[in-house]
């Protein structure tokens, strides 16, 4: 097998030099790496790869993203350490950025793909972005290259979509290049810590050599254990199973919170007590399950395979009722105090899918706003960490700033996402009348439970 391409960069896949020599080449900056997708996950990942290998080209379709990174700037909010790391690796030439995917592919020996894998309006997995990146990679793929997919995908994607597509579009035989799935087990807000080794790194290749190269790569990226599994399909399943586990368990917590309401107990207290023994890990009930991960991953199994998935489907259904349930706690609170829904002034706190992350896909806030506006309430919304307002205005909300909120007065306040900036908000002072209805969708306002002039309903607390 050729050990170098026309560019002379050493191959890793199928190379006949020792693994130690390959490791030295990798950490010595001799192995050019391309990372496709420079978003919440891709920019931290590309930056760590650059920090370790010194030779990374990041690829993104968004010229503004490429421009900011090329200037050594970090466009992702809320990631400790990322701004300094981006500035440092760009400054020393270890990381550069481009919109030209196929050009970057031609020069790279390792291709790391971490672009969005979404679902369409029928909840069917949408791999179009991954497929478009693979077309770029194929255009520049050489014998001896390794492709790493980190985007979460339906199991069998590497085996049945990525590898055949790369072979067909590059003209190479399937045995001439490596493909491995190496799931990104990272949470926004702690991306660098997670990528560098908070948890073991799962790797699975379409063949043993692909797995070996993935182990070599992540052995240098992560300080934690590298866990090779039987194949890429197993690795893809590991990631999806982790996400489905979370969605199902959040649904259980959401169902238990409704039992707790009937039992007149705090489900949060019961959950915390139940979790004191190691065989129980009840999750936390809330205003809904958002983001482009947890609500999407179950569909990577439900929609793609024939096996019975009633539990996953029902869990999705339960979680998707929570935004409406949250809004109706406010509407029933208003009615209990003689206020019509129509014409009531309701403030929604938080629009992103979870605190500190500027991501709006599948955000529970949308369902809350739709139900309130649908009942005729005058809805005001605020979220200091996102600049996006249009979708929420289209749904019937007037999106304002925190300063505007402080000037306003409301019949009800609904907290959907507990942004840090809300901690300074004097919520009782926002009351238009006595009482102010407060719905706490994230157990973030519990101090208002027994406050005079407040009618408090907290999901997981007393609802
Ligand atoms: N966000 C998270 O917490 C986690 C996400 N993941 C996986 O990582 C994937 C990416 O997630 P994020 O980084 O959060 O998404 P993101 O939406 O923050 O960033 C995606 C980036 O890819 C770029 N992009 C889109 N099409 C492209 C193309 N054809 N070529 C190159 N770049 C392109 C976009 O411009 C954007 O900058 C997710 O779909 C998910 O499967 C895995 C673990 C955690
Ligand atoms: C298994 C797991 O913990 N996965 C994490 C998850 O991160 P993500 O950013 O999607 O956040 P998340 O904490 O799962 O929250 C998702 C949604 O669910 C809600 N949520 C979360 C936990 C909970 O007990 N109750 C609840 O209602 C959140 O408010 C949010 O709307 O999905 C990421 C991913 O796979 O993309 C993954 O890397 C992260 O480690």
Coordinates of C-alpha atoms and ligand atoms in Angstrom, one line a residue:
X1 CA 0.0 0.0 0.0
X2 CA 1.4 3.4 -0.9
X3 CA 2.5 5.2 2.2
X4 CA 2.2 8.7 0.8
X5 CA 0.0 10.6 -1.6
X6 CA 1.2 13.0 -4.2
X7 CA 1.4 15.5 -1.4
X8 CA 3.9 13.2 0.4
X9 CA 1.9 13.1 3.6
X10 CA 2.2 9.7 5.4
X11 CA -0.8 7.4 5.2
X12 CA -2.2 5.9 8.4
X13 CA -4.7 3.4 7.0
X14 CA -2.9 0.3 5.6
X15 CA 0.5 1.8 6.2
X16 CA 3.4 -0.5 6.6
X17 CA 5.3 1.7 9.0
X18 CA 5.1 0.9 12.7
X19 CA 2.3 2.3 14.8
X20 CA 4.9 4.2 16.9
X21 CA 6.2 5.9 13.7
X22 CA 2.6 6.7 12.7
X23 CA 2.0 8.2 16.1
X24 CA 5.2 10.4 15.8
X25 CA 4.1 11.5 12.3
X26 CA 0.6 12.4 13.7
X27 CA 1.8 14.4 16.7
X28 CA 4.7 15.8 14.6
X29 CA 2.3 17.6 12.3
X30 CA 3.1 15.4 9.3
X31 CA -0.5 14.1 8.9
X32 CA -2.9 16.8 7.5
X33 CA -6.3 16.5 9.1
X34 CA -9.6 18.1 7.8
X35 CA -12.6 18.6 10.2
X36 CA -15.9 19.2 8.4
X37 CA -18.4 21.2 10.5
X38 CA -17.2 24.0 12.9
X39 CA -20.2 24.4 15.1
X40 CA -20.8 23.8 18.8
X41 CA -19.1 20.4 18.6
X42 CA -16.9 20.8 15.5
X43 CA -15.0 23.9 16.5
X44 CA -13.9 22.5 19.9
X45 CA -13.0 19.2 18.2
X46 CA -11.0 20.8 15.4
X47 CA -9.2 22.9 18.0
X48 CA -8.2 19.9 20.1
X49 CA -7.1 18.0 17.0
X50 CA -5.1 21.1 16.1
X51 CA -3.6 21.4 19.6
X52 CA -2.5 17.8 19.4
X53 CA -1.4 17.4 15.8
X54 CA -0.6 20.9 14.7
X55 CA -2.0 20.4 11.2
X56 CA -5.8 20.9 10.9
X57 CA -7.9 22.5 8.2
X58 CA -11.5 23.2 9.4
X59 CA -14.2 23.3 6.8
X60 CA -17.6 25.0 7.2
X61 CA -20.2 26.2 4.6
X62 CA -20.8 29.3 6.6
X63 CA -18.4 32.0 5.4
X64 CA -19.0 34.0 8.6
X65 CA -17.8 31.0 10.7
X66 CA -14.8 30.6 8.5
X67 CA -14.0 34.3 8.6
X68 CA -14.2 34.5 12.4
X69 CA -12.1 31.4 12.9
X70 CA -9.5 32.6 10.4
X71 CA -9.2 35.7 12.5
X72 CA -8.6 33.5 15.6
X73 CA -12.0 34.2 17.0
X74 CA -14.5 31.7 18.6
X75 CA -18.1 32.1 17.6
X76 CA -19.5 29.6 20.1
X77 CA -20.9 31.0 23.3
X78 CA -20.5 29.4 26.7
X79 CA -17.5 27.1 26.1
X80 CA -14.9 27.6 28.8
X81 CA -11.3 27.7 27.3
X82 CA -12.4 27.6 23.7
X83 CA -11.7 31.3 22.8
X84 CA -8.2 31.1 24.1
X85 CA -7.5 27.7 22.4
X86 CA -8.9 28.9 19.0
X87 CA -6.8 32.0 19.2
X88 CA -3.7 30.0 20.1
X89 CA -3.9 27.3 17.5
X90 CA -4.9 29.7 14.7
X91 CA -2.1 32.0 15.7
X92 CA 0.5 29.3 15.5
X93 CA -0.9 27.9 12.2
X94 CA -2.1 24.6 13.7
X95 CA -5.7 25.4 12.6
X96 CA -6.9 27.2 9.5
X97 CA -10.5 27.4 8.1
X98 CA -12.0 27.3 4.7
X99 CA -15.3 26.9 2.9
X100 CA -13.7 24.7 0.3
X101 CA -14.4 21.2 1.4
X102 CA -13.0 19.3 -1.6
X103 CA -9.8 21.3 -1.6
X104 CA -9.3 20.6 2.1
X105 CA -10.0 16.9 1.4
X106 CA -7.4 16.7 -1.3
X107 CA -4.7 17.8 1.1
X108 CA -5.9 15.7 4.1
X109 CA -5.0 12.2 5.2
X110 CA -7.7 12.1 8.0
X111 CA -11.2 13.4 7.4
X112 CA -13.3 14.1 10.5
X113 CA -17.0 14.8 9.9
X114 CA -19.2 16.4 12.5
X115 CA -22.0 18.2 10.8
X116 CA -25.7 18.1 11.7
X117 CA -27.8 15.0 11.4
X118 CA -31.3 16.2 11.7
X119 CA -34.8 14.9 11.1
X120 CA -37.3 16.1 8.4
X121 CA -40.9 17.2 9.0
X122 CA -41.9 13.5 9.1
X123 CA -39.2 12.8 11.8
X124 CA -37.3 10.8 9.2
X125 CA -33.5 11.0 9.7
X126 CA -32.0 13.6 7.3
X127 CA -28.4 12.6 6.3
X128 CA -28.2 15.1 3.5
X129 CA -25.6 17.2 5.2
X130 CA -23.4 14.2 5.9
X131 CA -23.8 13.0 2.3
X132 CA -22.8 16.4 1.0
X133 CA -19.7 16.4 3.1
X134 CA -18.9 12.9 1.9
X135 CA -19.1 14.1 -1.7
X136 CA -16.4 16.7 -0.8
X137 CA -14.3 14.0 0.9
X138 CA -14.6 11.6 -2.0
X139 CA -13.4 14.3 -4.4
X140 CA -10.2 14.4 -2.4
X141 CA -9.9 10.9 -1.0
X142 CA -6.6 9.1 -1.5
X143 CA -5.6 5.5 -0.9
X144 CA -4.4 5.3 2.7
X145 CA -6.8 8.0 4.0
X146 CA -9.0 7.5 7.1
X147 CA -12.5 8.9 7.4
X148 CA -13.9 9.5 10.9
X149 CA -17.6 10.1 11.3
X150 CA -18.6 11.8 14.6
X151 CA -22.1 13.0 13.7
X152 CA -24.7 10.8 15.4
X153 CA -26.3 8.7 12.7
X154 CA -28.7 5.7 12.3
X155 CA -26.8 2.4 12.8
X156 CA -25.5 0.9 9.6
X157 CA -24.8 4.4 8.0
X158 CA -21.0 3.9 7.8
X159 CA -21.4 0.4 6.4
X160 CA -24.3 1.0 4.0
X161 CA -24.0 4.7 3.1
X162 CA -20.7 6.3 3.9
X163 CA -18.2 3.6 2.8
X164 CA -20.0 2.6 -0.5
X165 CA -20.5 6.3 -1.4
X166 CA -16.9 7.2 -0.8
X167 CA -15.7 4.2 -2.9
X168 CA -18.1 4.9 -5.8
X169 CA -17.4 8.7 -5.9
X170 CA -13.6 8.5 -5.4
X171 CA -13.0 5.5 -7.7
X172 CA -11.1 3.8 -4.9
X173 CA -11.7 0.2 -3.7
X174 CA -13.4 -0.1 -0.3
X175 CA -10.2 -1.7 1.0
X176 CA -8.0 1.3 0.1
X177 CA -9.3 3.7 2.8
X178 CA -10.6 3.5 6.3
X179 CA -14.0 4.5 7.8
X180 CA -14.7 4.5 11.5
X181 CA -17.6 5.8 13.7
X182 CA -16.3 7.6 16.8
X183 CA -19.3 9.1 18.6
X184 CA -19.0 12.5 20.1
X185 CA -20.0 12.1 23.7
X186 CA -19.8 15.8 24.5
X187 CA -22.1 18.3 26.2
X188 CA -22.2 22.0 25.2
X189 CA -20.7 24.0 28.0
X190 CA -18.0 21.5 28.7
X191 CA -16.9 20.5 25.2
X192 CA -13.1 20.8 25.6
X193 CA -13.2 18.8 28.9
X194 CA -15.4 16.1 27.4
X195 CA -13.4 15.8 24.1
X196 CA -10.1 15.7 26.0
X197 CA -11.2 12.7 28.0
X198 CA -14.1 13.1 30.5
X199 CA -15.4 9.7 29.3
X200 CA -14.0 6.7 27.5
X201 CA -14.0 7.2 23.7
X202 CA -15.9 4.5 21.6
X203 CA -14.4 3.7 18.2
X204 CA -15.7 1.2 15.6
X205 CA -14.4 0.7 12.1
X206 CA -15.8 -0.9 8.9
X207 CA -12.8 -3.2 9.2
X208 CA -10.1 -3.9 11.8
X209 CA -7.6 -1.6 10.2
X210 CA -10.1 1.3 10.4
X211 CA -10.6 0.6 14.0
X212 CA -6.9 0.5 14.6
X213 CA -6.3 3.9 13.0
X214 CA -9.2 5.3 15.0
X215 CA -7.7 4.0 18.2
X216 CA -4.3 5.6 17.2
X217 CA -6.0 9.0 16.6
X218 CA -8.1 9.1 19.7
X219 CA -5.3 7.7 21.8
X220 CA -3.6 11.0 21.2
X221 CA -6.8 13.2 21.5
X222 CA -8.3 11.7 24.6
X223 CA -6.7 11.1 28.0
X224 CA -9.4 8.5 28.8
X225 CA -9.7 4.9 27.8
X226 CA -10.3 4.1 24.1
X227 CA -13.0 1.5 23.7
X228 CA -12.9 -0.3 20.3
X229 CA -16.1 -2.2 19.5
X230 CA -16.8 -4.9 17.0
X231 CA -17.6 -2.6 14.1
X232 CA -18.9 0.8 13.0
X233 CA -22.6 -0.3 13.3
X234 CA -22.0 -1.2 17.0
X235 CA -20.4 2.2 17.6
X236 CA -23.3 4.0 15.9
X237 CA -25.7 2.0 18.0
X238 CA -23.8 2.8 21.2
X239 CA -24.4 6.5 20.6
X240 CA -28.0 6.3 19.6
X241 CA -28.7 4.0 22.6
X242 CA -27.2 6.5 25.0
X243 CA -29.5 9.2 23.6
X244 CA -32.6 7.0 23.6
X245 CA -31.9 6.0 27.2
X246 CA -32.0 9.7 28.1
X247 CA -35.2 10.4 26.2
X248 CA -37.0 7.4 27.7
X249 CA -35.9 8.3 31.2
X250 CA -36.8 11.9 30.9
X251 CA -40.3 10.7 29.8
X252 CA -40.5 8.5 32.9
X253 CA -39.6 11.5 35.1
X254 CA -42.3 13.6 33.3
X255 CA -44.9 10.9 33.8
X256 CA -44.0 10.5 37.5
X257 CA -44.3 14.3 38.0
X258 CA -48.0 14.0 37.1
X259 CA -48.4 11.1 39.7
X260 CA -46.7 13.3 42.2
X261 CA -49.2 16.1 41.6
X262 CA -52.0 13.7 42.5
X263 CA -50.0 12.3 45.4
X264 CA -49.3 15.9 46.5
X265 CA -45.6 15.2 47.0
X266 CA -42.5 16.8 45.5
X267 CA -41.4 14.4 42.8
X268 CA -38.0 16.0 42.8
X269 CA -37.6 15.1 46.5
X270 CA -38.8 11.6 45.7
X271 CA -36.4 11.3 42.7
X272 CA -33.4 12.5 44.7
X273 CA -34.2 10.0 47.5
X274 CA -34.8 7.2 45.0
X275 CA -31.5 7.9 43.3
X276 CA -29.5 7.4 46.6
X277 CA -29.2 3.7 45.7
X278 CA -27.1 2.7 42.6
X279 CA -29.8 0.9 40.7
X280 CA -31.9 4.0 40.1
X281 CA -31.1 7.0 38.0
X282 CA -34.4 8.8 37.6
X283 CA -34.0 11.9 35.5
X284 CA -35.6 15.3 36.0
X285 CA -39.0 16.4 34.8
X286 CA -39.3 19.7 32.9
X287 CA -40.9 21.9 30.4
X288 CA -39.9 19.6 27.5
X289 CA -37.0 18.0 25.7
X290 CA -35.2 20.1 23.0
X291 CA -32.1 20.3 21.0
X292 CA -31.1 18.4 17.8
X293 CA -29.9 15.4 19.7
X294 CA -32.1 13.8 22.3
X295 CA -35.4 14.4 20.6
X296 CA -34.0 13.3 17.3
X297 CA -32.0 10.2 18.0
X298 CA -35.0 7.9 18.8
X299 CA -36.1 8.5 15.2
X300 CA -32.8 7.0 14.1
X301 CA -34.2 3.7 15.3
X302 CA -38.0 4.2 15.1
X303 CA -38.1 5.3 11.5
X304 CA -35.2 3.2 10.2
X305 CA -35.9 -0.4 11.5
X306 CA -38.8 -2.7 11.8
X307 CA -38.3 -3.8 15.4
X308 CA -41.0 -2.9 17.9
X309 CA -40.2 0.6 19.2
X310 CA -43.4 1.4 21.1
X311 CA -41.6 2.5 24.3
X312 CA -39.4 4.9 22.3
X313 CA -42.4 6.3 20.4
X314 CA -44.5 6.7 23.6
X315 CA -41.6 8.4 25.3
X316 CA -41.3 10.9 22.5
X317 CA -45.0 11.5 22.8
X318 CA -44.9 12.1 26.5
X319 CA -41.9 14.5 26.2
X320 CA -43.6 16.4 23.4
X321 CA -46.7 17.0 25.6
X322 CA -44.6 18.8 28.3
X323 CA -44.6 22.3 26.6
X324 CA -48.4 22.3 26.3
X325 CA -48.6 20.9 29.9
X326 CA -46.4 23.8 31.1
X327 CA -48.5 26.4 29.3
X328 CA -51.7 25.0 30.7
X329 CA -50.4 25.2 34.2
X330 CA -50.3 29.0 33.6
X331 CA -53.7 29.1 32.0
X332 CA -55.3 27.1 34.8
X333 CA -53.5 29.3 37.4
X334 CA -55.0 32.4 35.7
X335 CA -58.5 30.8 35.6
X336 CA -58.2 29.8 39.3
X337 CA -57.8 33.5 40.1
X338 CA -60.7 34.6 37.8
X339 CA -58.6 35.7 34.9
X340 CA -59.5 34.8 31.3
X341 CA -56.6 33.4 29.2
X342 CA -57.6 35.8 26.4
X343 CA -56.0 39.1 27.0
X344 CA -53.8 38.0 30.0
X345 CA -50.2 39.2 29.8
X346 CA -47.9 36.2 30.0
X347 CA -44.1 36.4 30.1
X348 CA -42.1 33.4 28.9
X349 CA -38.5 33.3 30.3
X350 CA -36.1 31.4 28.1
X351 CA -36.2 30.4 24.4
X352 CA -33.1 28.1 23.8
X353 CA -33.5 24.4 24.3
X354 CA -31.4 24.4 27.5
X355 CA -29.6 27.0 29.6
X356 CA -26.4 28.5 28.3
X357 CA -26.6 27.0 24.8
X358 CA -27.6 29.1 21.8
X359 CA -29.5 26.4 20.1
X360 CA -33.2 26.6 19.1
X361 CA -33.9 23.3 17.3
X362 CA -36.9 21.5 18.9
X363 CA -36.9 24.1 21.7
X364 CA -39.8 23.5 24.2
X365 CA -40.3 27.3 24.3
X366 CA -42.0 27.1 20.9
X367 CA -44.7 24.8 22.1
X368 CA -45.3 26.9 25.2
X369 CA -45.7 30.1 23.2
X370 CA -48.0 28.4 20.7
X371 CA -50.3 27.1 23.4
X372 CA -50.4 30.4 25.2
X373 CA -51.0 32.5 22.1
X374 CA -53.5 29.9 20.9
X375 CA -55.5 30.6 24.1
X376 CA -55.5 34.3 23.3
X377 CA -52.9 35.4 25.8
X378 CA -50.7 38.4 25.1
X379 CA -47.3 36.7 25.1
X380 CA -44.0 38.4 25.8
X381 CA -40.7 36.4 25.6
X382 CA -37.1 37.0 26.5
X383 CA -33.8 35.1 26.2
X384 CA -30.5 37.1 26.5
X385 CA -28.4 34.3 24.9
X386 CA -30.0 34.2 21.5
X387 CA -30.5 36.9 18.9
X388 CA -33.1 34.9 17.0
X389 CA -36.6 36.2 17.5
X390 CA -38.5 35.6 14.2
X391 CA -39.8 32.0 14.7
X392 CA -41.1 33.0 18.1
X393 CA -42.7 36.2 16.8
X394 CA -44.3 34.2 14.0
X395 CA -45.7 31.9 16.8
X396 CA -47.3 34.9 18.5
X397 CA -44.8 36.2 21.0
X398 CA -43.4 39.7 21.3
X399 CA -39.7 39.1 22.0
X400 CA -38.1 41.8 24.1
X401 CA -34.9 42.5 26.1
X402 CA -34.4 41.9 29.8
X403 CA -34.5 45.7 30.4
X404 CA -37.9 45.8 28.7
X405 CA -39.1 43.0 30.9
X406 CA -38.1 44.9 34.0
X407 CA -40.3 47.8 32.9
X408 CA -43.3 45.5 32.2
X409 CA -46.0 43.9 34.4
X410 CA -47.6 40.5 33.8
X411 CA -50.4 38.3 35.0
X412 CA -48.2 35.2 34.7
X413 CA -44.6 34.3 34.2
X414 CA -43.5 30.9 32.7
X415 CA -39.9 29.8 33.0
X416 CA -39.0 27.4 30.3
X417 CA -35.2 27.7 30.2
X418 CA -33.2 28.8 33.3
X419 CA -30.8 31.2 31.8
X420 CA -28.2 32.5 34.3
X421 CA -29.3 36.1 33.6
X422 CA -32.7 35.4 35.1
X423 CA -31.2 34.9 38.5
X424 CA -31.1 38.7 39.0
X425 CA -34.7 39.2 37.9
X426 CA -37.0 40.4 40.6
X427 CA -40.0 38.3 39.5
X428 CA -42.5 39.4 42.2
X429 CA -41.9 43.0 41.0
X430 CA -43.3 42.0 37.6
X431 CA -46.8 41.4 38.9
X432 CA -49.6 43.3 37.3
X433 CA -51.9 42.0 40.0
X434 CA -52.1 39.9 43.2
X435 CA -51.3 37.0 42.8
X436 CA -48.8 36.7 40.0
X437 CA -49.0 33.2 38.5
X438 CA -45.5 31.7 38.3
X439 CA -44.9 28.4 36.4
X440 CA -41.4 27.0 37.0
X441 CA -40.5 24.6 34.2
X442 CA -37.0 23.9 35.4
X443 CA -37.1 23.9 39.3
X444 CA -35.2 27.3 39.1
X445 CA -37.7 29.5 41.0
X446 CA -38.4 27.3 44.1
X447 CA -37.7 30.3 46.4
X448 CA -41.0 31.8 45.2
X449 CA -43.1 28.8 46.3
X450 CA -44.4 30.4 49.5
X451 CA -43.8 34.1 48.5
X452 CA -46.7 36.4 49.3
X453 CA -48.6 37.5 46.2
X454 CA -47.2 34.5 44.1
X455 CA -49.3 31.5 42.9
X456 CA -46.5 29.1 42.2
X457 CA -46.7 25.9 40.2
X458 CA -43.4 24.1 39.7
X459 CA -42.9 21.1 37.4
X460 CA -41.4 18.4 39.7
X461 CA -42.1 20.5 42.8
X462 CA -45.9 20.8 43.1
X463 CA -46.9 19.9 39.6
Ligands
LIG1 N1 -24.6 19.6 20.0 C1 -24.3 18.6 20.8 O1 -24.5 18.6 22.1 C2 -23.8 17.3 20.3 C3 -23.9 17.0 18.9 N2 -23.4 15.8 18.4 C4 -23.5 15.5 17.0 O2 -22.7 16.5 16.3 C5 -23.5 17.1 15.2 C6 -23.1 18.5 15.0 O3 -23.6 19.2 16.2 P1 -23.3 20.7 16.4 O4 -21.9 21.0 16.3 O5 -24.0 21.0 17.7 O6 -24.1 21.4 15.2 P2 -24.1 23.0 14.9 O7 -25.4 23.3 14.2 O8 -23.7 23.8 16.1 O9 -22.9 23.1 13.9 C7 -22.9 22.5 12.6 C8 -21.9 23.3 11.7 O10 -21.8 22.6 10.5 C9 -21.8 23.5 9.5 N3 -22.2 22.8 8.2 C10 -23.4 22.6 7.8 N4 -23.4 21.9 6.6 C11 -22.1 21.8 6.3 C12 -21.4 21.2 5.2 N5 -22.0 20.6 4.2 N6 -20.0 21.2 5.2 C13 -19.3 21.7 6.3 N7 -20.0 22.3 7.3 C14 -21.3 22.3 7.3 C15 -22.7 24.6 9.9 O11 -22.5 25.8 9.2 C16 -22.4 24.7 11.4 O12 -21.3 25.6 11.6 C17 -24.9 16.8 15.6 O13 -25.8 16.7 14.5 C18 -24.9 15.6 16.4 O14 -25.1 14.5 15.6 C19 -22.9 14.9 19.2 C20 -22.7 15.2 20.6 C21 -23.2 16.4 21.2
LIG2 C1 -26.8 11.1 27.1 C2 -26.5 12.5 27.3 O1 -26.4 13.0 28.4 N1 -26.4 13.2 26.2 C3 -26.1 14.6 26.2 C4 -27.1 15.4 25.3 O2 -26.8 16.7 25.4 P1 -27.9 17.9 25.1 O3 -27.1 19.1 24.9 O4 -28.8 17.4 24.1 O5 -28.6 18.1 26.5 P2 -29.5 17.3 27.5 O6 -29.0 17.6 28.9 O7 -29.5 15.9 27.1 O8 -30.9 18.0 27.4 C5 -31.7 17.7 26.3 C6 -33.1 18.3 26.6 O9 -33.7 17.5 27.6 C7 -34.1 18.3 28.7 N2 -33.8 17.5 29.9 C8 -32.6 17.0 30.1 C9 -32.3 16.2 31.2 C10 -33.4 15.9 32.1 O10 -33.2 15.2 33.1 N3 -34.6 16.4 31.9 C11 -34.9 17.2 30.8 O11 -36.0 17.7 30.6 C12 -33.2 19.5 28.6 O12 -33.8 20.7 29.2 C13 -33.1 19.7 27.1 O13 -34.2 20.4 26.6 O14 -26.9 14.9 24.0 C14 -25.6 15.0 23.5 C15 -25.6 14.5 22.1 O15 -25.6 13.3 21.9 O16 -25.7 15.2 21.1 C16 -24.6 14.3 24.3 O17 -23.3 14.3 23.8 C17 -24.7 14.8 25.7 O18 -23.8 14.1 26.6

